[in-house]
Every structure is written in structure tokens, then in C-alpha cells.
Amino acid sequence: MSRPRIVLVRYDEIGLKGKNRSFFESRLIDHIRRKLADMEGVRYRRPRGRILVDIDETQVDECVRRLRMIPGIVSFSVGVPIRPDVDSIAELGIQWIEPLLASGKPLTFYARTQRSDKTFPITSPDFSYQVGAKILQKLHDKGLSAEFKTPEFVLEIEIGHEETVAFQGRVPGIRGLPVSSGGEVLTLLSGGIDSPVAAFMVIRRGCRSHFVFFDNQAFLGRGGFDKTHRLAKIVNRYQWGGRLCVVPFGNLQTAIRDLCTPAHRVVLYRRMMYRIAHALAEKYGCLALVTGESIGQVASQTLENLAAVSCTVPLSVFRPLIGMDKKDIIDEAKKIGTYDVSIEPHPDCCSVFMPPNPAIRSKVDQLEADEERYPWKDLMREAIENMQVFDLDRS
Amino acid sequence: MIYLDNAATTPVDPQVLEVVNESMRRDFANSGAVYRLGLDAKNRVEAAREEIASLLRLPSQFRTVFTSGGSESNNLFIKGLCFPDKKTACLGLEHPSVTEILDYFKSLGNDGPRLANREGRLDLDSIPILKENRVRLLCLSHVNNELGAVNDPARILSALAVGSPQTRLFLDGVQAVGKLSIKPEFWNGLAGYSISAHKINGPKGIGLLVYDSRLTLTPLIHGGKQQSGLRSGTLPVPLILGMAKSMRLSIERLKETQEHLRKLRRRLIEGLRDLSGRLDNLDIRFNSSTLDDVEIQSPAIVNFSFPPVEGEVLLHHLEERDVFVGLGSACSAHSREPSKILTGIGLTEDEARCSLRVSFGRQNTEDEIEVFLREFARAHQTLYPTFQHKHAEK
């Protein structure tokens, strides 16, 4: 029988949410349950201001890996349930600290106690002092000393009504708010570096993101779809319940290329992408679109062109990367694990669809005149009818 | 499905699969172990090595080293012999596992010359450049992987003997084995040769370097001193046995395969010429030689252009009809740069983008070539207006 462990999950920001706190807490615990669903014997508790997850020693590594991907968690610690007496806790502290002194290098430490059980007979500072003194007595000769401001090792003790837990170290979470506490959004995913980062940033603020990818397999093959599907699955690990909609876009692109002003092509493609995304957002109850656009990055992302695409939809368009530098976006993509997939070489648009000189400042009335020249409503309906939808939790 | 990209890789022959399967079950022991299970595995490896040496009719001074494939064989020989400062030369039309090594040498300050080519083959008139630059090793493809152009070692070696006797010749033979015959005199004067199993219906992940044992190579992989310390690492016994089997099959069937490939190739060239004559908007230009002569051109590869339609888009249209062809080296199929080999033989970047490589294997049939021709014409007619439009915009 392996030994029990307790994971203490902290969520500061939710703690500030007043009367809605219970709602946020239940969303967070729901996500944790889903993430750990396949781990046997896991139990959950919700004493005030904390979520406690009971696991056993063999599950620690996997549990830590998964909790690090859950929005809403500020930090967590894996602790040992223990009797609330000074001797037992000091003994555990000695067990943890002694190996760290084996190299002969001195170490500073501090014991810190928190009591949610105020009926406990010893005050927190006294309890910390007594535990600390016992440990120091045993290990002082081996190089251990007490340090209150910046200790290298902190032994933390939480004395609760039901039980006492001792732990050391805090694993940082990704912070933010629990998924699905903020509603649903639809991210336009391209296969590049930016859009997965944009989706992640909104997911971290408590929104569930679905994804739409505009595909043209007849010209580009299946490589773009495979890549985008992989990116969507990686981002979906930070949430659950995401869908990927793959919309065939070849006929629209061909019509625009053949019938409209060449310089307007890219903006016209994007206006159709926004319109289709809007229709899908309505279908799936999404309240906003999310894109990876950032000012001036490419010709279609000038202020004029951004405005010329946004005005096609009566829906909020979130662009979390709008003011970010490319390098910072890349760093973030590396952190969330999408970068290596994003840089796999695959063209996102066939060269035959690109105009020789794209317009930098498109005028909406001219774009509308172009749109009179091809049956965009019919082509849009056809594209949505032929769309494929993938459940990212399963596929 | 019609698979016409056999220069990228080939399907595993069922007889090879059987050998690999059986060996996976039986030969699990480490061939370096001293008990009899290990010794049995080692004996099987050495028997395979001998079998391959005899199939290739290798003279006794040649040594064989099993590697993970063609790229590693090229790296082991060229770096092992010339790193860091011995001068090396090539045409720039070789596989990236050759040209990238020479670029790497260049970054270290060891800059060897690139020699001129005629339709993808070494221009023998450029041999004096090797002498002027004191080039120690000339690296060439025996058969060019995109064009199928053949560098005939006998002619090159005799030209080297006269024009630059201190230069040795290394050939990347990955596209040649199983397509061209290897006579005993083939090895006279050759410094090294690399082979890959998956190009001849064998397993992926196994290849061979053959080299003149009088040369001293520095290993790339240090470790347990397997294969005389030249290539450390536990030997993949099943892959080695599979490679030996695939080499036996391909060399035994060589004459028959060659005849078959030549027939397919003749039919494809004839069919493309016919389409080119019948369709006003189709202008086929052959990038590989159309001569039916295995001394000059591999019977397994046809490379051709059809501007203004782009090869990659046509490839995806063929893919939709379950016909698979190549763009050139599979390693660069994802790059948006046009083929360096095609631009290297004088095509413009646009022409190079508008090309395909069809490469046959012995499993292909004449009927498949007919289907390819039909689907190619259909896809070309669908795409032509689109690309004509683009061309006009420029």
C-alpha cells in the first residue's frame, strides 16, 4: 500500500470574487476532476479557501504535471498528512532536510505554520518556533541555520479542523480563472505561431475556446490540416470540451481570385473567414471571436485592414496579441508547447491565391463592390455545409 | 492507389518483411553478448555482411559498416575522412546529406570548389580545378535523386587518374543499387559508397557504408566499439537481415527489373510527349535525359516541367485521385524554395517550381502509367486557367 499524499491547491484570484466565489470554485474543481479522472482512488475536498486532492505517493508526478496546465490555480503543494504534534512534524522535517546537507554545503531554513483550526492550543508562531528549534537542534552541526527573510528551505505546516498537512515548496500554476467560468469563444487558427498563443491567453481568462481552420486541401494537401489539428489538441489540454471546425475554403478563394480586384484578395479572404466564423459562433454559442493578429505584422494587419474585416461581424473580436512583440509571442508559444509544431514548414496559402501587390489600406466601399462580383452567400453556405467538426477531447 | 514516388522510398517486400519479423522474434539477444544467444545473433549479422559483400562483388580490401541509412553513411565517410580541413568538392546537385556537410566544412573555413555539370553529370573538363584546389575527395551521386542522371564511375576515375591523381572519389549510391548493375571492376579506385535499404524494398533505418579499408575514418558515434569502433551502437539484427534480403532480391532481379523500369519509362515519356502534342496549353519539358541508356540515365526516374502550372499543386490534385508522385527530394518537399538541383542544371526558379518527379518501382505496372497520364492531363487542364491567370498578373 503506497503512502497517502495531499495536494493543496491555491487560487487567490477566485478568492476575491465575493458571492460568486463558490461558482468559480466549482468550475475549478470540475476541471481538476476531469484532468485526474483516469487516476484511481483520487478524492476531493473543499475546506474554505483551498481545494485538497487526496492521492497516493505513486500518483504525485503525474498529478503535478496535469495540475500545472489548469487555469485558475495560482500554486499548489504536495504534502504529507501528519499528526499535529511538534515531534512528528520535526521528525519529518529532519527527514526532508538531512539529505540536502549531505554535500557539506550550509543551508538556511524556516518553519511556517498556518492554523485554520483556531481552537488548536498552540499559536502558529509558537508552533513554528518549537518545530524549528527541534530540527535545528538535530541538524545545526551539519550546517543548518534559521533564516526568516529568504530561507532556502521552507517547511510549511497547515493545521486544519480535519487534519494537518506538512509540505515544502510551491509549484507555480498558470494562474488566471477556471475554464468555462467566462463563456465560450471561437479562435481562428491558421497553423502559425500566433493564433494558438491567442487562444491560450483567452482560455487562461476562463473562456472555453473552440477553433476554426480554413482549409484548401486541393491546393495545399492535408499537411496544413494535420498541423492545425495537432496545435488545437495541444491548446485544448489547458481546457476541455474544445471543438475544431475545418471549413473547406478553396471554392471561396478561387472565386475571389478570379472575380475580384487582385490587391483586395487577402482582405476579402479574411472578411469571408470572419463571416463564416461568426456563423459558427452563433451555432455553438460563442460570444466572441479570437485571432492572433498583431498590428502591422503582415499587410492584412494594418489598422485599416483590421477595421475592414472586423466590420463584417456584429461580434466582439479579441486580439490578445495586438500589442505584443513577435519575440514575446514566440517565448509564450514555447512555454505552452505549440512552437515546435507551428514552425513545421507548411504553406498556409498557395502562391496562386496571393496578389502581386496586396493593398495596405483597403476601403470598405471598394471591398463591398468586389463582393457584388461573386456569390459569396452561396459559397459560404456551401463551405459551412461541407465543414467537418472534431471533438478535441477525443480525436 | 498508384504509388510513383519510389525514389523517396519503397514498400517493403513481403519476403523481406518475413525475414525481419522472424528475426525480431528470434534474434533479440545483444549481438555483443558472449553467451551463445548473442553469438548466434552476431553470426547472423556477419553472414548478412558476407552475403552483401558477395552480392556487391566487393574486393577484399573493402570494408562494410552498417549505419542508420544513406545520410549517416554519407556523413560517416565524408566527415570521417575529411573533417575538419581536408578539401572536398561536389557539384551541388547531390543529396543534402552530402551538400550540407560541405557547407558545414565551409563554415569552418574549409571551402572546397563546386564543379560544373552537364545535365546533372560531372563535366569532365572541370577536373583540373580539383588539382588546382588540392581536393582530397570528390563526392558525387552515382544516380542523381531528382533527375536520375548517372555519373559513370569508370569514366570519372580514369579522368581523375590523369587530371587530379590525389583526388579520391566517393559515390552516394542510394538511388543506384537495384537499378544499375555493379560489376567487379566497379570498385577499382573507388574510395567509398553508400547504400540505403528502404530504397530497394527493405526496411527504413538501416544502410551501409562501403569503403576502402586502407583509408582511416574517424567515427561519428563513439561508444561500445561495435563494428571495429567505426560505428558504435547495438546492432539492429533484424534490420540488417532485412537489408541483406532486400539486396539479394534486388540484385538477383536486376535484369528483369531494369527491363521493366525501362518499359514503364518509355511509356511515360511517350505518353507525355503525346499529351504535349495534343493539348495546346501543355508544354512538357524533360529535365532528365530521355535517352534509353542506363549508362547515362536511371530507368527509374523521369523529371519534367509543365509551366506555368506548379508541381506542388498538381501533386495535391493527383493525390485526391489516389496517385502519388514526388517533387524531388522528400526532405525538401516542404520547403518553399524551388529545387536546388533543377536550378543547378539551369532551370529558372519558376520552371523548377513547375515540375514533378515520377519514380518507378518494380511493383508498378503499365496500366498504372496509363492512369497517371490520364489523371495528370485532367489535373493539368483543371489547373491551367488558374496558373495562366497568375502568370498574366506578373
mmCIF file of C-alpha atoms in Angstrom, chain A residues 5-8 45 52 77-82 89 92 156-160 163-167:
data_model
loop_
_atom_site.group_PDB
_atom_site.id
_atom_site.type_symbol
_atom_site.label_atom_id
_atom_site.label_comp_id
_atom_site.label_asym_id
_atom_site.label_seq_id
_atom_site.Cartn_x
_atom_site.Cartn_y
_atom_site.Cartn_z
ATOM 1 C CA ARG A 5 -0.327 12.443 -0.113
ATOM 2 C CA ILE A 6 -2.420 15.588 -0.119
ATOM 3 C CA VAL A 7 -2.280 18.228 -2.834
ATOM 4 C CA LEU A 8 -3.172 21.714 -1.614
ATOM 5 C CA ARG A 45 -12.335 18.192 -0.564
ATOM 6 C CA LEU A 52 -7.484 19.455 -1.291
ATOM 7 C CA SER A 77 1.959 21.898 -2.988
ATOM 8 C CA VAL A 78 2.158 18.204 -2.408
ATOM 9 C CA GLY A 79 2.077 17.484 1.305
ATOM 10 C CA VAL A 80 2.029 14.640 3.803
ATOM 11 C CA PRO A 81 -0.879 14.178 6.233
ATOM 12 C CA ILE A 82 0.555 14.080 9.731
ATOM 13 C CA ILE A 89 6.484 17.179 12.258
ATOM 14 C CA LEU A 92 9.509 14.688 9.011
ATOM 15 C CA GLU A 156 5.117 24.629 5.803
ATOM 16 C CA ILE A 157 2.537 23.285 8.206
ATOM 17 C CA GLU A 158 -1.211 23.704 7.794
ATOM 18 C CA ILE A 159 -3.286 22.804 10.824
ATOM 19 C CA GLY A 160 -6.918 22.282 9.827
ATOM 20 C CA GLU A 163 -6.241 17.183 9.552
ATOM 21 C CA THR A 164 -2.753 18.630 9.481
ATOM 22 C CA VAL A 165 -0.536 18.670 6.435
ATOM 23 C CA ALA A 166 3.179 19.339 6.178
ATOM 24 C CA PHE A 167 4.767 20.260 2.881
#
